[in-house]
Amino acid sequence: AMGDKPGPNITATYGDKWLDAKATFYGSDPRGAAPDDHGGACGYKDVDKAPFDGMTGCGNEPIFKDGLACGSCYEIKCKEPAECSGEPVLIKITDKNYEHIAAYHFDLSGKAFGAMAKKGEEDKLRKAGELMLQFRRVKCEYPSDTKIAFHVEKGSSPNYLALLVKYAAGDGNIVGVDIKPKGSDEFLPMKQSWGAIWRIDPPKPLKGPFTIRLTSESGGHVEQDDVIPEDWKPDTVYKSKIQF
């Protein structure tokens, strides 16, 4: 029997064998994205729109990893009840599951839960409410024109800068963010604030443009000079030219 103690963390290198999890779904739209504000504990907004397209879910701690796993990708499938197609569908982790009921527990959007069903039996499958699924972590793929984006969070200033990092391919998740202000020859480490949001409270006011370097879970790096411009503004998205 599956205890409700969390399982070991799922890392980028755990391999490709299928593991068991409990699945539930949440949100008030059984066919749509969740949560109701289309955000979640990662800080992403618009999880109902491309490229997330509502195919999202919460993971319990070994999947969510205090937010460091935000954006990681999983294949999920189910064998029973009879409505299950047994075919894997792809989801992204965008939220945290606080009340886990198994070693691994995915609380999915209604859309993602239904996607495991045979065609036309999505609503019937959702009536199950809770089921066993099989899952494995996979590489994240995005359309070739989707690059990593940085959302400068509300309230950012030269004395406090917070960045939401989204749409990383490959591992899908970021475990390190470093920033190099204009005129500096060294990177300053940012700290994870929460979810996919990274912050810095610099010793002296930060002047743009900013060069950003990202580290993925398996140790890959990408960086772009001056990706955030000199005249940057809070609550603004800056698209990069970089991708893992």
mmCIF file of C-alpha atoms in Angstrom, residues 148-152 163-166 177 212-214 224 227-228 236-240 242:
data_model
loop_
_atom_site.group_PDB
_atom_site.id
_atom_site.type_symbol
_atom_site.label_atom_id
_atom_site.label_comp_id
_atom_site.label_asym_id
_atom_site.label_seq_id
_atom_site.Cartn_x
_atom_site.Cartn_y
_atom_site.Cartn_z
ATOM 1 C CA ILE A 148 12.704 31.884 -22.235
ATOM 2 C CA ALA A 149 10.830 34.934 -20.949
ATOM 3 C CA PHE A 150 11.462 37.145 -17.933
ATOM 4 C CA HIS A 151 8.614 38.915 -16.180
ATOM 5 C CA VAL A 152 9.920 41.782 -14.050
ATOM 6 C CA LEU A 163 12.118 38.119 -12.002
ATOM 7 C CA LEU A 164 9.720 35.346 -12.943
ATOM 8 C CA VAL A 165 11.489 32.957 -15.333
ATOM 9 C CA LYS A 166 9.303 30.916 -17.674
ATOM 10 C CA VAL A 177 19.756 32.805 -11.747
ATOM 11 C CA ILE A 212 21.111 37.146 -17.147
ATOM 12 C CA ARG A 213 22.618 33.677 -16.730
ATOM 13 C CA LEU A 214 20.395 30.692 -15.960
ATOM 14 C CA GLN A 224 22.098 36.574 -22.780
ATOM 15 C CA VAL A 227 18.301 40.812 -22.121
ATOM 16 C CA ILE A 228 16.544 43.307 -19.839
ATOM 17 C CA THR A 236 6.652 43.866 -17.894
ATOM 18 C CA VAL A 237 7.663 40.752 -19.835
ATOM 19 C CA TYR A 238 11.002 40.713 -21.642
ATOM 20 C CA LYS A 239 11.443 37.898 -24.152
ATOM 21 C CA SER A 240 14.906 36.469 -24.541
ATOM 22 C CA ILE A 242 17.834 31.993 -25.476
#
